């Protein structure tokens, strides 16, 4: 599958302020966000062993407590791992600051903005390089059966809706073990799970994906790599659209605030009067007014048609030129016999 990952390298931002697309991994605590990072790094690795760069936890506790960054080799994109979503996190505007790139790399989930203001100010110059372009929202399938978590997911999902987030349902192999062998052919139980997530969270089905991460495998498999590739390809496409929309709005806003350089008509006669050029100012013609009707003589000239003076535009063959005969006398040639006197007359 590694030989087919070259298409992911075609997604490239054009602005120097954001040399790479930023994909934020966000969601419920213990939703296998770190496991997805290892699956993505394994997909993009030319070797066969499974990569375990991100530490994977278990259960519903916080495995990631700091803002971490993982570069995707060969792809102009970065994965940003965030701490888990619980009823006790993301109350001080942390989510909005993460989306805008305000919080620097290594920000701890227990830090308070007012107490760490100096770190935020030192990282203000690189804020655009941390602004997020796409959000991958991770939830375990068990969250759909818990009312408090579904309410939390629905309210938080609305805060990132402007970035067209992807909803990734994890741990789906607990519902059907056959999905690990063929994620592209989901069973009836997996399809019903996606429709349940769409109904409970009010999200379209085409924006809901199922993840299959490496757990006990030591060597990469084509099925898991293909499923991870489809998720990354979709995420990079969304990031590109959000990136273009963001900088298009900024360029339109800057052009609207730019002062217009226009010259008032009242100052035009003064400039002509003091101009050293002897040329007179051309009259201004108002094209919005209708033209006056032609005079009587002009109307006669327009209506009268002198067919004798109009050129003949018909496609007739041109006559051949006539040549006059030459009546001048032509010189006559009289042969003279030399050296034969016997033939001469006596």
Coordinates of C-alpha atoms in Angstrom, one line a residue:
X1 CA 0.0 0.0 0.0
X2 CA 3.0 2.3 0.5
X3 CA 3.5 2.7 -3.3
X4 CA 0.0 4.2 -3.6
X5 CA 0.5 6.9 -0.9
X6 CA 2.2 9.3 -3.3
X7 CA -1.1 11.1 -4.0
X8 CA -1.1 12.3 -0.4
X9 CA 2.0 14.4 -1.2
X10 CA 0.0 16.4 -3.8
X11 CA -1.8 18.3 -1.1
X12 CA 0.3 21.4 -0.6
X13 CA -0.5 24.8 0.8
X14 CA 0.8 27.9 -1.1
X15 CA 1.2 30.4 1.7
X16 CA 4.5 30.6 3.5
X17 CA 2.8 31.4 6.8
X18 CA 1.4 27.8 6.8
X19 CA 3.8 25.5 5.0
X20 CA 1.8 22.4 6.0
X21 CA -1.8 21.4 6.6
X22 CA -2.6 20.9 10.3
X23 CA -5.0 18.1 11.2
X24 CA -6.2 18.2 14.7
X25 CA -7.1 14.9 16.4
X26 CA -9.8 15.6 18.9
X27 CA -12.4 13.6 20.8
X28 CA -13.4 11.6 23.8
X29 CA -10.7 10.5 26.2
X30 CA -9.5 7.0 25.4
X31 CA -10.9 7.1 21.8
X32 CA -7.7 5.7 20.2
X33 CA -6.4 9.0 18.9
X34 CA -2.8 7.9 19.6
X35 CA -3.4 4.5 17.9
X36 CA -4.5 6.3 14.8
X37 CA -1.2 8.3 14.7
X38 CA 0.7 5.0 14.8
X39 CA -1.4 3.6 12.0
X40 CA -0.8 6.7 9.9
X41 CA 3.0 6.6 10.4
X42 CA 2.9 2.9 9.6
X43 CA 1.1 3.5 6.4
X44 CA 3.7 6.1 5.2
X45 CA 6.7 4.0 6.2
X46 CA 8.5 2.1 3.5
X47 CA 9.2 -0.7 6.0
X48 CA 6.9 -3.5 7.1
X49 CA 7.1 -3.4 10.9
X50 CA 4.3 -1.5 12.7
X51 CA 5.4 1.9 14.2
X52 CA 4.7 2.8 17.8
X53 CA 5.8 6.4 18.0
X54 CA 2.8 7.6 20.0
X55 CA 2.2 5.9 23.4
X56 CA -1.2 4.2 23.4
X57 CA -3.3 4.0 26.5
X58 CA -6.4 2.2 27.4
X59 CA -9.7 2.8 29.1
X60 CA -11.3 6.1 29.5
X61 CA -8.4 8.0 31.1
X62 CA -6.2 10.7 29.6
X63 CA -3.3 9.2 27.7
X64 CA -2.2 12.5 26.1
X65 CA -2.0 15.4 28.5
X66 CA 0.0 17.8 26.4
X67 CA -0.3 19.2 22.9
X68 CA 1.9 17.0 20.7
X69 CA 2.9 17.2 17.0
X70 CA 3.6 14.4 14.6
X71 CA 5.0 15.0 11.1
X72 CA 3.8 12.8 8.3
X73 CA 6.8 11.7 6.2
X74 CA 6.4 12.6 2.5
X75 CA 3.2 14.6 3.2
X76 CA 2.8 18.3 3.7
X77 CA 0.7 17.7 6.8
X78 CA 1.0 17.5 10.6
X79 CA -1.1 15.6 13.1
X80 CA -1.8 17.4 16.3
X81 CA -2.6 15.2 19.2
X82 CA -4.8 16.8 21.9
X83 CA -6.0 15.7 25.4
X84 CA -9.3 13.9 25.7
X85 CA -12.7 15.5 25.9
X86 CA -14.5 15.1 29.3
X87 CA -17.0 17.1 31.2
X88 CA -14.0 18.7 33.1
X89 CA -11.9 19.8 30.1
X90 CA -12.1 22.6 27.5
X91 CA -14.0 25.1 29.7
X92 CA -11.6 28.0 29.5
X93 CA -11.7 28.5 25.7
X94 CA -8.9 26.0 25.1
X95 CA -10.7 24.5 22.1
X96 CA -11.0 27.8 20.3
X97 CA -7.4 28.7 21.1
X98 CA -6.2 25.3 19.7
X99 CA -8.1 25.9 16.5
X100 CA -6.6 29.4 16.1
X101 CA -3.0 28.2 16.9
X102 CA -2.8 30.4 20.0
X103 CA -1.6 27.7 22.4
X104 CA 2.1 26.7 21.8
X105 CA 3.5 23.2 21.3
X106 CA 3.7 21.3 24.6
X107 CA 0.8 23.1 26.3
X108 CA -0.4 21.1 29.3
X109 CA -4.1 20.5 29.8
X110 CA -3.8 21.7 33.4
X111 CA -2.3 25.0 32.5
X112 CA -4.3 28.2 32.8
X113 CA -4.0 30.9 30.1
X114 CA -3.5 33.8 32.6
X115 CA -0.8 32.0 34.4
X116 CA 1.2 31.1 31.3
X117 CA 0.7 34.3 29.3
X118 CA 4.4 34.7 28.8
X119 CA 4.6 31.4 26.9
X120 CA 1.7 32.4 24.7
X121 CA 3.3 35.8 23.9
X122 CA 6.6 34.2 22.9
X123 CA 4.9 31.9 20.5
X124 CA 2.7 34.6 19.0
X125 CA 5.0 34.9 16.0
X126 CA 4.4 31.3 14.8
X127 CA 0.7 31.3 15.5
X128 CA -0.3 30.8 11.8
X129 CA 1.8 27.7 11.5
X130 CA -0.3 26.1 14.3
X131 CA -3.8 27.1 13.0
X132 CA -5.8 24.0 12.3
X133 CA -7.2 23.3 8.9
X134 CA -9.2 20.2 9.6
X135 CA -10.6 18.3 12.6
X136 CA -10.9 14.6 13.1
X137 CA -13.4 14.0 15.9
X138 CA -12.9 10.6 17.6
X139 CA -15.5 8.8 19.6
X140 CA -15.7 5.2 20.8
X141 CA -18.8 3.3 19.7
X142 CA -19.8 2.9 23.3
X143 CA -20.4 6.7 23.6
X144 CA -23.5 6.4 21.5
X145 CA -25.2 4.6 24.3
X146 CA -24.4 7.2 27.0
X147 CA -26.7 10.2 27.2
X148 CA -24.2 12.5 29.0
X149 CA -21.4 11.8 26.4
X150 CA -23.7 12.2 23.4
X151 CA -24.8 15.6 24.7
X152 CA -21.2 16.6 25.3
X153 CA -20.2 15.4 21.8
X154 CA -23.1 17.2 20.1
X155 CA -22.4 20.5 21.8
X156 CA -18.6 20.3 21.1
X157 CA -19.2 19.2 17.6
X158 CA -21.1 22.4 16.9
X159 CA -18.0 24.5 18.0
X160 CA -15.9 23.0 15.2
X161 CA -18.7 22.7 12.6
X162 CA -17.2 25.6 10.5
X163 CA -14.2 23.4 9.6
X164 CA -16.5 20.6 8.3
X165 CA -15.1 18.0 10.8
X166 CA -15.0 14.2 10.2
X167 CA -16.5 11.9 12.8
X168 CA -14.5 8.8 13.4
X169 CA -16.1 5.9 15.3
X170 CA -13.4 3.8 17.0
X171 CA -13.2 0.3 18.5
X172 CA -15.6 -1.0 15.9
X173 CA -13.9 -4.4 16.0
X174 CA -15.7 -4.9 19.3
X175 CA -19.0 -4.8 17.4
X176 CA -17.8 -7.0 14.5
X177 CA -14.4 -8.6 14.4
X178 CA -14.5 -9.2 10.6
X179 CA -14.0 -5.5 10.0
X180 CA -10.3 -5.9 10.7
X181 CA -10.0 -8.2 7.7
X182 CA -12.1 -6.1 5.3
X183 CA -12.8 -2.5 6.5
X184 CA -13.9 -1.6 3.0
X185 CA -16.8 -4.1 3.1
X186 CA -18.6 -3.3 6.4
X187 CA -21.1 -5.7 7.7
X188 CA -24.7 -5.0 8.5
X189 CA -23.8 -4.3 12.2
X190 CA -21.2 -1.6 11.2
X191 CA -23.6 0.0 8.8
X192 CA -26.3 0.2 11.5
X193 CA -23.7 1.7 13.9
X194 CA -22.9 4.5 11.4
X195 CA -26.6 5.2 10.9
X196 CA -27.1 5.3 14.7
X197 CA -24.3 7.8 15.1
X198 CA -25.9 9.9 12.3
X199 CA -29.3 9.8 14.1
X200 CA -28.0 10.4 17.6
X201 CA -25.6 13.2 16.8
X202 CA -27.4 14.7 13.8
X203 CA -24.5 14.3 11.4
X204 CA -24.7 13.1 7.8
X205 CA -23.7 9.5 7.2
X206 CA -21.1 10.5 4.5
X207 CA -19.1 12.4 7.2
X208 CA -18.9 9.3 9.5
X209 CA -16.0 6.9 9.2
X210 CA -14.9 3.8 11.1
X211 CA -11.2 3.4 12.1
X212 CA -9.3 0.1 12.3
X213 CA -5.9 0.6 14.0
X214 CA -3.0 -1.6 14.6
X215 CA -3.2 -3.2 18.1
X216 CA -1.5 -6.6 18.3
X217 CA -0.1 -6.7 14.8
X218 CA 3.7 -6.6 14.2
X219 CA 3.6 -6.3 10.4
X220 CA 1.5 -3.9 8.4
X221 CA -1.5 -5.3 6.5
X222 CA -3.1 -4.0 3.3
X223 CA -6.6 -3.8 4.7
X224 CA -5.7 -1.6 7.6
X225 CA -3.4 0.6 5.5
X226 CA -6.1 1.2 2.9
X227 CA -8.7 2.2 5.5
X228 CA -6.2 4.7 7.1
X229 CA -5.3 6.0 3.6
X230 CA -8.9 6.8 2.8
X231 CA -9.3 8.7 6.1
X232 CA -6.1 10.7 5.5
X233 CA -7.0 11.4 1.9
X234 CA -10.5 12.8 2.9
X235 CA -9.0 14.8 5.8
X236 CA -6.4 16.5 3.5
X237 CA -9.1 17.3 0.9
X238 CA -11.2 19.0 3.6
X239 CA -8.1 20.8 4.9
X240 CA -7.3 22.1 1.4
X241 CA -10.9 23.5 1.0
X242 CA -10.8 25.2 4.4
X243 CA -7.4 26.6 3.7
X244 CA -8.5 28.1 0.4
X245 CA -11.7 29.5 1.9
X246 CA -9.7 31.1 4.8
X247 CA -7.2 32.9 2.7
X248 CA -9.8 33.9 0.2
X249 CA -11.8 35.7 2.9
X250 CA -8.6 37.4 4.2
X251 CA -7.7 38.7 0.7
X252 CA -11.2 40.0 0.2
X253 CA -11.2 41.7 3.6
X254 CA -7.8 43.3 2.9
X255 CA -8.9 44.6 -0.5
X256 CA -12.1 46.1 1.0
X257 CA -10.1 47.9 3.6
X258 CA -7.6 49.3 1.0
X259 CA -8.2 53.0 0.3
X260 CA -9.4 53.9 -3.2
X261 CA -7.2 56.3 -5.3
X262 CA -9.8 58.4 -7.1
X263 CA -9.6 62.0 -8.4
X264 CA -12.5 64.3 -7.8
X265 CA -14.0 66.1 -10.8
X266 CA -13.9 69.5 -9.1
X267 CA -10.1 69.4 -9.0
X268 CA -9.8 68.5 -12.7
X269 CA -10.3 72.1 -14.2
X270 CA -7.7 73.6 -11.8
X271 CA -5.2 71.0 -12.9
X272 CA -5.8 71.8 -16.5
X273 CA -5.6 75.5 -16.0
X274 CA -2.1 75.3 -14.3
X275 CA -0.8 72.7 -16.7
X276 CA 2.0 74.0 -18.9
X277 CA 0.7 71.8 -21.8
X278 CA -1.2 73.9 -24.5
X279 CA -3.6 71.0 -25.2
X280 CA -7.2 71.7 -24.4
X281 CA -9.2 69.3 -22.3
X282 CA -11.3 66.9 -24.4
X283 CA -15.1 67.3 -23.8
X284 CA -16.7 64.8 -21.6
X285 CA -19.3 62.7 -23.4
X286 CA -22.1 61.3 -21.3
X287 CA -23.0 58.0 -22.7
X288 CA -26.0 57.5 -20.4
X289 CA -28.0 60.1 -22.3
X290 CA -29.8 59.2 -25.5
X291 CA -28.5 60.8 -28.7
X292 CA -30.5 63.7 -30.2
X293 CA -32.6 63.0 -33.4
X294 CA -30.9 63.8 -36.7
X295 CA -31.7 67.0 -38.5
X296 CA -33.8 67.2 -41.7
X297 CA -30.8 67.4 -44.0
X298 CA -29.1 64.6 -42.3
X299 CA -32.1 62.4 -42.4
X300 CA -32.4 63.1 -46.1
X301 CA -28.8 62.0 -46.6
X302 CA -29.4 58.9 -44.5
X303 CA -32.6 57.9 -46.3
X304 CA -31.6 58.8 -49.8
X305 CA -29.8 56.2 -51.7
X306 CA -27.8 57.0 -54.8
X307 CA -27.3 53.6 -56.4
X308 CA -25.1 55.0 -59.1
X309 CA -22.4 55.9 -56.6
X310 CA -22.5 52.9 -54.4
X311 CA -19.8 50.3 -55.1
X312 CA -20.9 47.0 -56.7
X313 CA -20.3 44.4 -54.1
X314 CA -21.7 41.5 -56.1
X315 CA -19.3 38.6 -56.8
X316 CA -19.0 39.0 -60.6
X317 CA -15.9 37.9 -62.5
X318 CA -13.8 40.8 -63.5
X319 CA -13.7 41.4 -67.3
X320 CA -10.6 40.4 -69.2
X321 CA -8.4 43.3 -70.4
X322 CA -8.7 44.3 -74.1
X323 CA -5.4 44.5 -76.1
X324 CA -5.2 46.9 -79.0
X325 CA -3.5 45.6 -82.2
X326 CA -0.1 47.1 -83.2
X327 CA -0.4 48.6 -86.7
X328 CA 3.2 49.6 -87.1
X329 CA 5.0 48.0 -90.1
X330 CA 7.2 45.1 -89.2
X331 CA 10.7 44.9 -90.6
X332 CA 11.1 42.4 -93.5
X333 CA 14.1 40.0 -93.6
X334 CA 15.6 39.6 -97.2
X335 CA 18.1 36.8 -97.4
X336 CA 21.4 37.6 -99.2
X337 CA 23.5 34.9 -100.9
X338 CA 27.2 35.4 -100.4
X339 CA 29.9 33.4 -102.3
X340 CA 27.6 31.8 -104.9
X341 CA 27.9 34.1 -108.0
X342 CA 26.5 31.4 -110.3
X343 CA 23.1 31.8 -108.7
X344 CA 23.1 35.6 -109.2
X345 CA 21.2 37.1 -112.1
X346 CA 23.2 38.2 -115.0

